[in-house]
Tab-separated table of C-alpha atoms in Angstrom:
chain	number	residue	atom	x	y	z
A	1	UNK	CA	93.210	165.824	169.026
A	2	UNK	CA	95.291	163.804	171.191
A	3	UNK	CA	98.178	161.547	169.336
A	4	UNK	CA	99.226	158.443	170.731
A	5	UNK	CA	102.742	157.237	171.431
A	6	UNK	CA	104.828	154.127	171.470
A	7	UNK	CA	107.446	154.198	173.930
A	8	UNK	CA	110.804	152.437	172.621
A	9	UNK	CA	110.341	149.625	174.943
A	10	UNK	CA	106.857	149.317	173.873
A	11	UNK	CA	107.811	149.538	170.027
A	12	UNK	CA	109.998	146.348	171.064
A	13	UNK	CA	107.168	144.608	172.581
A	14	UNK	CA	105.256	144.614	169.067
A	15	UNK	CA	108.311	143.474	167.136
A	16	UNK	CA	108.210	140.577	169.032
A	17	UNK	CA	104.780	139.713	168.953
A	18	UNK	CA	104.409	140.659	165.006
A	19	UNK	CA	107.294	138.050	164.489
A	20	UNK	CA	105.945	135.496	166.657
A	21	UNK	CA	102.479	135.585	164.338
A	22	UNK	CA	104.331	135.580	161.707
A	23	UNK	CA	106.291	132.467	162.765
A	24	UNK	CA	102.968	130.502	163.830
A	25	UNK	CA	101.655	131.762	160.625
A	26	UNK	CA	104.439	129.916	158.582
A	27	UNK	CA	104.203	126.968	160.621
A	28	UNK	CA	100.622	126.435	159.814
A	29	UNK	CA	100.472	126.995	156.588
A	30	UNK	CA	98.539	123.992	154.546
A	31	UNK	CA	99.964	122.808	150.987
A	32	UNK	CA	96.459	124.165	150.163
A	33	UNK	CA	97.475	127.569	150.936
A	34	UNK	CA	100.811	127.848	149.208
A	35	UNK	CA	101.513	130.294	145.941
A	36	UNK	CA	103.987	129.652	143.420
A	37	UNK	CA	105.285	131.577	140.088
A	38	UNK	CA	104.446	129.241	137.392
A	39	UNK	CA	107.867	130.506	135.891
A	40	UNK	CA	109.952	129.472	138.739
A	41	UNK	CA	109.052	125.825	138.368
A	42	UNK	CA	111.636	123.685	136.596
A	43	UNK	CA	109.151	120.873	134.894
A	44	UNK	CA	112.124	119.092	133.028
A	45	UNK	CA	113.813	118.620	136.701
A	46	UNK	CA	110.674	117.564	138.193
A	47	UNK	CA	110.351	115.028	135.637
A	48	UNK	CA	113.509	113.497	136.098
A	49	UNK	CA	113.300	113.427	140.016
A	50	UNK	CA	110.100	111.477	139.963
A	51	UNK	CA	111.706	109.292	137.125
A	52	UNK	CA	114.096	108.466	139.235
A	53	UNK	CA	112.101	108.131	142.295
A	54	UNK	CA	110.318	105.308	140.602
A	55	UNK	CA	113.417	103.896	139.473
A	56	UNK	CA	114.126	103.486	143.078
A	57	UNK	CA	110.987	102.494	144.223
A	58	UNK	CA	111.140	99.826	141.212
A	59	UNK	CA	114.559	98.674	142.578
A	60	UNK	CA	113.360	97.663	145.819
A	61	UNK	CA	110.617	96.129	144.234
A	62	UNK	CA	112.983	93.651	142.724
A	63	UNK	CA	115.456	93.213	145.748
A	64	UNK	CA	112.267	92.423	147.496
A	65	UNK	CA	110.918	89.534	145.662
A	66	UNK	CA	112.493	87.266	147.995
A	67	UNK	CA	110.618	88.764	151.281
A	68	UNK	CA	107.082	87.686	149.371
A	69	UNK	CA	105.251	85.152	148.259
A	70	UNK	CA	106.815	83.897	144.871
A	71	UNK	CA	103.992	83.783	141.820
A	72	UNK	CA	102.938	80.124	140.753
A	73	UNK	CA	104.397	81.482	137.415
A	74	UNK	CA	107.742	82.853	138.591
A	75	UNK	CA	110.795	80.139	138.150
A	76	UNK	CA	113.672	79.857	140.158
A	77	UNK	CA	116.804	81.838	138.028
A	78	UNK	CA	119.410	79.099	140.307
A	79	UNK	CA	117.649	76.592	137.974
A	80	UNK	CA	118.162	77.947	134.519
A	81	UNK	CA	120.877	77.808	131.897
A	82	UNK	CA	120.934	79.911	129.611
A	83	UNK	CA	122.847	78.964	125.828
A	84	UNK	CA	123.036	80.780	123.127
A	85	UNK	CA	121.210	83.244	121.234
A	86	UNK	CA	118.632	82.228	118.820
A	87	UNK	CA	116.715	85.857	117.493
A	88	UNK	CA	117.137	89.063	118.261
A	89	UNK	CA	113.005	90.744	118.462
A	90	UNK	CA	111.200	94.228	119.106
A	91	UNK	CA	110.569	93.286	122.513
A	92	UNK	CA	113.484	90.966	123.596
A	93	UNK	CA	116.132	88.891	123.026
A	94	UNK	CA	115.373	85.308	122.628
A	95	UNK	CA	117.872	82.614	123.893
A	96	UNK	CA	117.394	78.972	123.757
A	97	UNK	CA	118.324	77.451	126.935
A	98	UNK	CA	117.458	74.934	129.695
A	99	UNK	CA	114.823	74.741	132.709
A	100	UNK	CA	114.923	71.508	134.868
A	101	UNK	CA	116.123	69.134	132.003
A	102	UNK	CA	113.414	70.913	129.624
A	103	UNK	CA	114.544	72.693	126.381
A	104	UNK	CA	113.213	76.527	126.378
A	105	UNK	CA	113.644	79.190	124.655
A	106	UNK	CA	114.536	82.555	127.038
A	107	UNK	CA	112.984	85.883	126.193
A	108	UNK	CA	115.095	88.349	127.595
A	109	UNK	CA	114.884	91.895	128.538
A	110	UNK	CA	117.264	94.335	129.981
A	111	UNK	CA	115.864	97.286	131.790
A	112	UNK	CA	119.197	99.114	131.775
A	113	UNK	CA	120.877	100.829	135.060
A	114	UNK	CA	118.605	103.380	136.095
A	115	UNK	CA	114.816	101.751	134.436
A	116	UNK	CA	113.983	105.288	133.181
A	117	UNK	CA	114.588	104.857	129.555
A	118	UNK	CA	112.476	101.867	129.041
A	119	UNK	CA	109.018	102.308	131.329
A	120	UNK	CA	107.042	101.166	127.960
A	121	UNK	CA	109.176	98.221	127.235
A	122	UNK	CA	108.892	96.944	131.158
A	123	UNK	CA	104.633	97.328	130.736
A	124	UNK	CA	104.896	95.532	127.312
A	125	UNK	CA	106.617	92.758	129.022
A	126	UNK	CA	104.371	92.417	132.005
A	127	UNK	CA	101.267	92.501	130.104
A	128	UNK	CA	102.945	89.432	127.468
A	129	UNK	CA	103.654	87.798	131.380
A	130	UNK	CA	99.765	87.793	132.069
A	131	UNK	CA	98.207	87.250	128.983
A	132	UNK	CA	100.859	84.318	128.125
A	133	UNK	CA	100.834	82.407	131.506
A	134	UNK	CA	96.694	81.426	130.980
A	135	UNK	CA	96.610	79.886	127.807
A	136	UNK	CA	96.415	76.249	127.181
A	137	UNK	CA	96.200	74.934	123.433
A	138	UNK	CA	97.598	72.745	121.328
A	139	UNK	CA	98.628	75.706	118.763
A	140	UNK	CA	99.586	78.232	121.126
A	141	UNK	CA	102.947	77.585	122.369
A	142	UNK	CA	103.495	76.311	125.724
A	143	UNK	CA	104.185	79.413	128.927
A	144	UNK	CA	106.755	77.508	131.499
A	145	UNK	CA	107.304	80.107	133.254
A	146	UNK	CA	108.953	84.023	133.997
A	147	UNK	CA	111.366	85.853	136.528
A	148	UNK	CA	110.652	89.866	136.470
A	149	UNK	CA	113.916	91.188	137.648
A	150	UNK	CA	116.563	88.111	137.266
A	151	UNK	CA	120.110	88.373	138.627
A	152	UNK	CA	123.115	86.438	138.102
A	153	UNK	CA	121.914	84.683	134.743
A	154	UNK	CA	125.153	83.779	132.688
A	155	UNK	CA	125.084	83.738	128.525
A	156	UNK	CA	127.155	81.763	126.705
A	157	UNK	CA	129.364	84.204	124.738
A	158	UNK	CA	129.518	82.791	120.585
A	159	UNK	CA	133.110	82.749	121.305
A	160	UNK	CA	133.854	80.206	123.889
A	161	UNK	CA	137.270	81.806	124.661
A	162	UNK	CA	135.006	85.139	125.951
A	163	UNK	CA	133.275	82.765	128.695
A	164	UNK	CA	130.014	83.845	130.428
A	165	UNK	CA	128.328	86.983	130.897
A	166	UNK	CA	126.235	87.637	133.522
A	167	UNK	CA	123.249	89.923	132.974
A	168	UNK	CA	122.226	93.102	135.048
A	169	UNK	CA	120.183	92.742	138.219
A	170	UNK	CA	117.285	94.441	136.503
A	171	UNK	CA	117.147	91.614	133.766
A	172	UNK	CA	113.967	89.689	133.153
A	173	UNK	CA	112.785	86.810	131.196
A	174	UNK	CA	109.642	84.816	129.871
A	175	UNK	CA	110.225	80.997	129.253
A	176	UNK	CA	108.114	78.787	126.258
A	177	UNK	CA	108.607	75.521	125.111
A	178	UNK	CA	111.818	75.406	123.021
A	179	UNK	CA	110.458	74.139	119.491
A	180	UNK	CA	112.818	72.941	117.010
A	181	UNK	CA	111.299	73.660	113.957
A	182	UNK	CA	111.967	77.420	113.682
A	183	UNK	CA	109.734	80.339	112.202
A	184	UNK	CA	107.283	80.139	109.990
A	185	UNK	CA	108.626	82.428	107.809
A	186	UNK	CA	111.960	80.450	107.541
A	187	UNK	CA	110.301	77.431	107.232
A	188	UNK	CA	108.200	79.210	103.639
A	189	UNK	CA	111.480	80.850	102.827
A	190	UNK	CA	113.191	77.793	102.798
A	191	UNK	CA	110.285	76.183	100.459
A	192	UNK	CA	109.713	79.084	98.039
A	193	UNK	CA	110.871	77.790	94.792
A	194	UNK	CA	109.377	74.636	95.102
A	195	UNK	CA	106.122	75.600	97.234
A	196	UNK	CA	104.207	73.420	99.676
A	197	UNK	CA	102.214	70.121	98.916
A	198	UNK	CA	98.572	71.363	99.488
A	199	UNK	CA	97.963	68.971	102.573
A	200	UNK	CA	100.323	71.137	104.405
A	201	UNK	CA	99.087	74.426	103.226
A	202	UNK	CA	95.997	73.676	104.824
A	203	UNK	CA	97.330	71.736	107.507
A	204	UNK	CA	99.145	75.032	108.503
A	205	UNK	CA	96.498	77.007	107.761
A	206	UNK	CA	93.754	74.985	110.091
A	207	UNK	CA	96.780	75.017	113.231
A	208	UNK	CA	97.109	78.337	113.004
A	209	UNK	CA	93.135	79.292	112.498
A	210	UNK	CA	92.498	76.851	115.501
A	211	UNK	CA	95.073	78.586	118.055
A	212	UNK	CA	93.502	81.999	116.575
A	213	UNK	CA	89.984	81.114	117.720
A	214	UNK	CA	91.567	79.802	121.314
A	215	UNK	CA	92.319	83.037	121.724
A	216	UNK	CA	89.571	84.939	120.488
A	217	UNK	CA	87.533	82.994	123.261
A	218	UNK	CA	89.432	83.867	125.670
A	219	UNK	CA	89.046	87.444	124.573
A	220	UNK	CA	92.292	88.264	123.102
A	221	UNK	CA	93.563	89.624	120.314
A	222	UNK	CA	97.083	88.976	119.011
A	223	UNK	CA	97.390	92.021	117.533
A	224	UNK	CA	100.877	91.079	115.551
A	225	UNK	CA	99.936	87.757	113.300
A	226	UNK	CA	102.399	86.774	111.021
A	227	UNK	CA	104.715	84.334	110.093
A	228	UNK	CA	107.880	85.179	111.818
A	229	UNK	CA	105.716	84.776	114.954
A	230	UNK	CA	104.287	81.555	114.120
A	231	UNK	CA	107.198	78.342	115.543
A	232	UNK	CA	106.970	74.833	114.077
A	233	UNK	CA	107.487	71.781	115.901
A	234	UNK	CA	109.632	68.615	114.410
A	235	UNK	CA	106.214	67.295	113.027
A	236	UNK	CA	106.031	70.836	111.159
A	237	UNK	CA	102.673	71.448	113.815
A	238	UNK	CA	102.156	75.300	113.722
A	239	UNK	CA	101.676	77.478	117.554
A	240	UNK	CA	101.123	81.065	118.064
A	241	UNK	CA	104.353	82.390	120.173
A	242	UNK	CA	105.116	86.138	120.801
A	243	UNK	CA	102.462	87.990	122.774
A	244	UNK	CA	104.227	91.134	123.518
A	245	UNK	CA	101.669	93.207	121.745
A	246	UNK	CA	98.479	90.489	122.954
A	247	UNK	CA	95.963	92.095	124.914
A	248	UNK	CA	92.397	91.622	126.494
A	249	UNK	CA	89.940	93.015	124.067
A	250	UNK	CA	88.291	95.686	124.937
A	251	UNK	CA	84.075	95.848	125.784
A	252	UNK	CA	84.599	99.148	123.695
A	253	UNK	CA	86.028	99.005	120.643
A	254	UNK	CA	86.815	103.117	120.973
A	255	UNK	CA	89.415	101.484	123.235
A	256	UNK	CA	91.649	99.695	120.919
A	257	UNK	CA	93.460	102.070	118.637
A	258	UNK	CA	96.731	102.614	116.875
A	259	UNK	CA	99.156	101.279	114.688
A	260	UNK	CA	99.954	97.602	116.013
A	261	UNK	CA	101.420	95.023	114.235
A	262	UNK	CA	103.361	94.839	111.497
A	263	UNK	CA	103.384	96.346	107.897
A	264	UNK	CA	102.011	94.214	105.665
A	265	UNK	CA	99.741	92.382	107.393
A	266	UNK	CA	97.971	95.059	109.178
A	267	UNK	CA	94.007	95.795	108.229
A	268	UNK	CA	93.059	98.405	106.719
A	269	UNK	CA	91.407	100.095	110.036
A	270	UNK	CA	94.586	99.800	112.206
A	271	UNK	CA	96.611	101.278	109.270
A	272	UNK	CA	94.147	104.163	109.477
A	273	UNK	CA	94.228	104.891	113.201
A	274	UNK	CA	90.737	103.335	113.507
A	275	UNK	CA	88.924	101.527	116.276
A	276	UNK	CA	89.745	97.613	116.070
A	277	UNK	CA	88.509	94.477	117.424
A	278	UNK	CA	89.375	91.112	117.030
A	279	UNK	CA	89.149	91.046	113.464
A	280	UNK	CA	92.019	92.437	112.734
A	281	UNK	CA	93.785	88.909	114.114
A	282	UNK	CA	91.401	87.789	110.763
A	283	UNK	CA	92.458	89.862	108.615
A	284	UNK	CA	96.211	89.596	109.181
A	285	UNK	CA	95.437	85.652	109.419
A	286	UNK	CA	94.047	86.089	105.396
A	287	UNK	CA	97.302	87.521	104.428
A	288	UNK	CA	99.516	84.932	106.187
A	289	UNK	CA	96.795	82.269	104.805
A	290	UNK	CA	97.987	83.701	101.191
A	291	UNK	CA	101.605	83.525	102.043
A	292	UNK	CA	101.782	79.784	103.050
A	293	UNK	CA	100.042	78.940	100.158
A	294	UNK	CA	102.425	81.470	97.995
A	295	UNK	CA	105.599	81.004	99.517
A	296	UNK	CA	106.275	84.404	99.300
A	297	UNK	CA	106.230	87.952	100.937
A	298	UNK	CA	103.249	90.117	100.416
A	299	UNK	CA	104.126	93.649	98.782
A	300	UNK	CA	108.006	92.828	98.964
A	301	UNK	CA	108.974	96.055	97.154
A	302	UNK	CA	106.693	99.192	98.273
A	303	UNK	CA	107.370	101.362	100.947
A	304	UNK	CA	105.557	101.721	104.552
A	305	UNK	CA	103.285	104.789	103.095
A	306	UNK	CA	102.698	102.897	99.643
A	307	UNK	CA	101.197	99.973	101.512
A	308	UNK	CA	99.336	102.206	104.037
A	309	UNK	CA	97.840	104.504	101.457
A	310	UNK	CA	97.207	101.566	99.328
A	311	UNK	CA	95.581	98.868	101.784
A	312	UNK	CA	93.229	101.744	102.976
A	313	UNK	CA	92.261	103.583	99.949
A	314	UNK	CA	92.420	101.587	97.065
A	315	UNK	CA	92.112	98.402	98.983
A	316	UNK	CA	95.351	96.634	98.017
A	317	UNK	CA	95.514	92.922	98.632
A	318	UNK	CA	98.031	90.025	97.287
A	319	UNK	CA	97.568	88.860	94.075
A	320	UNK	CA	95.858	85.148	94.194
A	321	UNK	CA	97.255	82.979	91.656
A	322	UNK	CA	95.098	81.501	88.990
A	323	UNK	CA	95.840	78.069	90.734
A	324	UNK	CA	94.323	78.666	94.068
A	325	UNK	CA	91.865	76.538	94.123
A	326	UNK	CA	88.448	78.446	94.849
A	327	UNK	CA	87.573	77.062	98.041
A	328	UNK	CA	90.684	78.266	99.567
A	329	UNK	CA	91.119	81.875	97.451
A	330	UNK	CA	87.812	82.279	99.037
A	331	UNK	CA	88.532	81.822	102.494
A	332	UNK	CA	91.661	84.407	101.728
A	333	UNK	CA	88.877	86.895	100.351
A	334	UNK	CA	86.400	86.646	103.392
A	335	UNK	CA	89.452	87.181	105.794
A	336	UNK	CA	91.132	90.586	104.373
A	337	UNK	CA	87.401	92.192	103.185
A	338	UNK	CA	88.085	96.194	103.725
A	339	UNK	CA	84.722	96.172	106.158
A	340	UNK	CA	86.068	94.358	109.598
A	341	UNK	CA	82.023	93.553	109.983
A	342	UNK	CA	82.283	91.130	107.078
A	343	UNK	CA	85.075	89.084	108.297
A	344	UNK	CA	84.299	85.654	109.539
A	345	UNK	CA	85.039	84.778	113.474
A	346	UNK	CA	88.290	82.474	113.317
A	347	UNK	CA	85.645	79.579	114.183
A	348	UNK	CA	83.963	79.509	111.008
A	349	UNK	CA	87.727	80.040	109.150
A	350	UNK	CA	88.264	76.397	111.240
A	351	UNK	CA	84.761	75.173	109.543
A	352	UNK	CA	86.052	76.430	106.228
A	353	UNK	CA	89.095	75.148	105.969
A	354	UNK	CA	88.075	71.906	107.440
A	355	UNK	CA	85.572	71.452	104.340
A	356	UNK	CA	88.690	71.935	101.851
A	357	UNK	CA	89.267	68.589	100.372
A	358	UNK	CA	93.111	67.565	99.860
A	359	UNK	CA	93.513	64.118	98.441
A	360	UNK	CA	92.931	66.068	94.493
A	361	UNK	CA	96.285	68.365	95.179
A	362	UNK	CA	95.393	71.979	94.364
A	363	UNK	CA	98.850	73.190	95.434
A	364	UNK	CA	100.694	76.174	94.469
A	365	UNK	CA	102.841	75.124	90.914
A	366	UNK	CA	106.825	75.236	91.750
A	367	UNK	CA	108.738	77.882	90.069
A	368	UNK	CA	110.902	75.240	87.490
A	369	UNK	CA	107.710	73.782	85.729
A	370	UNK	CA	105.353	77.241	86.074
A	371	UNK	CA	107.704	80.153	86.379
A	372	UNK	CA	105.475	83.028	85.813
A	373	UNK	CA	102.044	81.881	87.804
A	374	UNK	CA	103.483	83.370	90.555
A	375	UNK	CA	103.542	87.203	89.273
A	376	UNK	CA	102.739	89.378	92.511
A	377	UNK	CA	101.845	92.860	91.028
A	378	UNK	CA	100.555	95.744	93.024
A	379	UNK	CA	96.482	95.638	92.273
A	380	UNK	CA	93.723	96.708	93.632
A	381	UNK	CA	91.799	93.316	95.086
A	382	UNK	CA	88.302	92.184	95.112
């Protein structure tokens, strides 16, 4: 048998070649066609390089407002002045300042240097932006306008000798109508010895219900109702402010789930991680219904899990006192019923409380002439 050779010069020759397909070979090869150890890939660093490569992107976003076509909601920063500092939220800071001679009040939120920390925050804010800048009612208080990614705003220091501090680049703000009359829940702090005539219980009650069913019809839910996010006017009229938690409801109520709002006045199915609708806005509106009546805090000394296991499983409401007058208790009943089916829409709450007759009093008894009527005790409700 004869047995082939390969000449040294030959054996050179095939080198080459072999390397040369090996060469096209890497050259061609598709991302499709590329292997790699699972256990050579660093996941943590991966995360933090696209993290910051939407930081970036995000960045030049914001430098490059200027290059588009500006939003008919977006103000012009040069034209605002901000003051002081009025409340400190979960989404923001609020500031009362001034927008072309109007009073405002300035919902700020800072970003921080490299965006990566608060993605969830910057969505929330956005999403309060849209829902916010389409409403138009009498109780919802008024949108003026928002910057997303303000530079060179100045704040008033408390301390006049510290001057002005100017905010990051990556700042942004919403602006509302500045209303005088605070909170709702300062305004019922502030009256909770001697309680409210019953003209303005339901006079609060009816503003409120009214900028509730606004919103229902335009298919959102609130998602956070309760007094500290309810601002009075001079003329003590009641709007709905604070729509960082506000969204579109959902076709599909398997949609809408988690623990939103705020303990206390959250329903029974949101407490339990259950599919929600709209009427959880009802609910939460029964319970702030019973507190302007009241002037008082529902379930002021149990814990988060006391309430939660409570609400859901042994159907814990406020206690009504004895001098509720019926037509109103009722209306409280109907709103915070366990079964979300049973609660009325917000417009028949309107029709309800607009059939309460005032001019025979039926207010809650001040503390000095009743003392215990008032005794809020952890029971189970109707």
């Amino acid at each position: 048998m004869e047995v082939s050779t390969v000449e040294d010069g030959d054996m050179s020759k095939l080198k080459g070649l072999a390397n040369h397909d090996q060469k096209n070979m890497e050259e061609n090869i598709s991302s499709n066609d590329m292997i790699f150890r699972a256990d050579k890939i660093d996941l943590k660093s991966l995360d933090v390089q696209l993290e910051k490569h939407l930081s970036r992107v995000w960045s030049s976003n914001v430098e490059n407002q200027n290059q588009r076509p500006r939003e008919v909601w977006e103000i012009d920063p040069s034209k605002l002045e901000i003051r002081y500092l009025v409340a400190q939220g979960t989404y923001g800071t609020v500031y009362r300042g001034t927008y072309v001679n109007q009073d405002v009040a300035v919902k700020l939120l800072d970003w921080g240097e490299d965006g990566m920390t608060t993605a969830a925050l910057r969505a929330s804010f956005q999403q309060e932006v849209t829902v916010w800048q389409k409403l138009d009612h009498p109780n919802v208080t008024k949108f003026v306008g928002a910057s997303m990614g303000t530079s060179n705003l100045k704040i008033l220091s408390k301390n006049p000798s510290e001057g002005y501090t100017t905010l990051p680049s990556r700042a942004c703000c919403v602006l509302v109508e500045f209303l005088h009359g605070g909170t709702l829940k300062k305004y019922l702090y502030k009256n909770r010895k001697k309680k409210l005539p019953f003209k303005i219980v339901i006079q609060l009650a009816l503003d409120l219900s009214r900028g509730l069913s606004y919103l229902h019809s335009e298919k959102i839910v609130h998602r956070d109702v309760k007094a500290e996010n309810m601002l009075l006017d001079t003329d003590t009229t009641l709007k709905i402010a604070d729509f960082g938690v506000a969204r579109v409801e959902a076709q599909n109520p398997q949609d809408m789930t988690g623990e939103t709002g705020t303990l206390g006045y959250m329903a029974p199915e949101v407490l339990d991680g259950k599919p929600y609708n709209r009427k959880c806005d009802v609910y939460s509106f029964g319970i702030c219904l019973w507190e302007i009546y009241c002037c008082d805090l529902p379930y002021p000394d149990l814990s988060f899990a006391e309430v939660s296991s409570a609400v859901v499983r042994q159907n814990l409401r406020p206690e009504i006192p004895r001098c509720c007058p019926s037509s109103l208790s009722n209306v409280m009943k109907k709103c915070w019923d366990g079964h979300p089916e049973k609660r009325p829409e917000m417009e028949e709450v309107v029709r309800l409380l607009e059939a309460i007759d005032t001019s025979k009093g039926g207010g809650m008894i001040p503390e000095d002439v009743a003392g215990s009527c008032i005794c809020f005790r952890p029971i189970r409700g109707p």
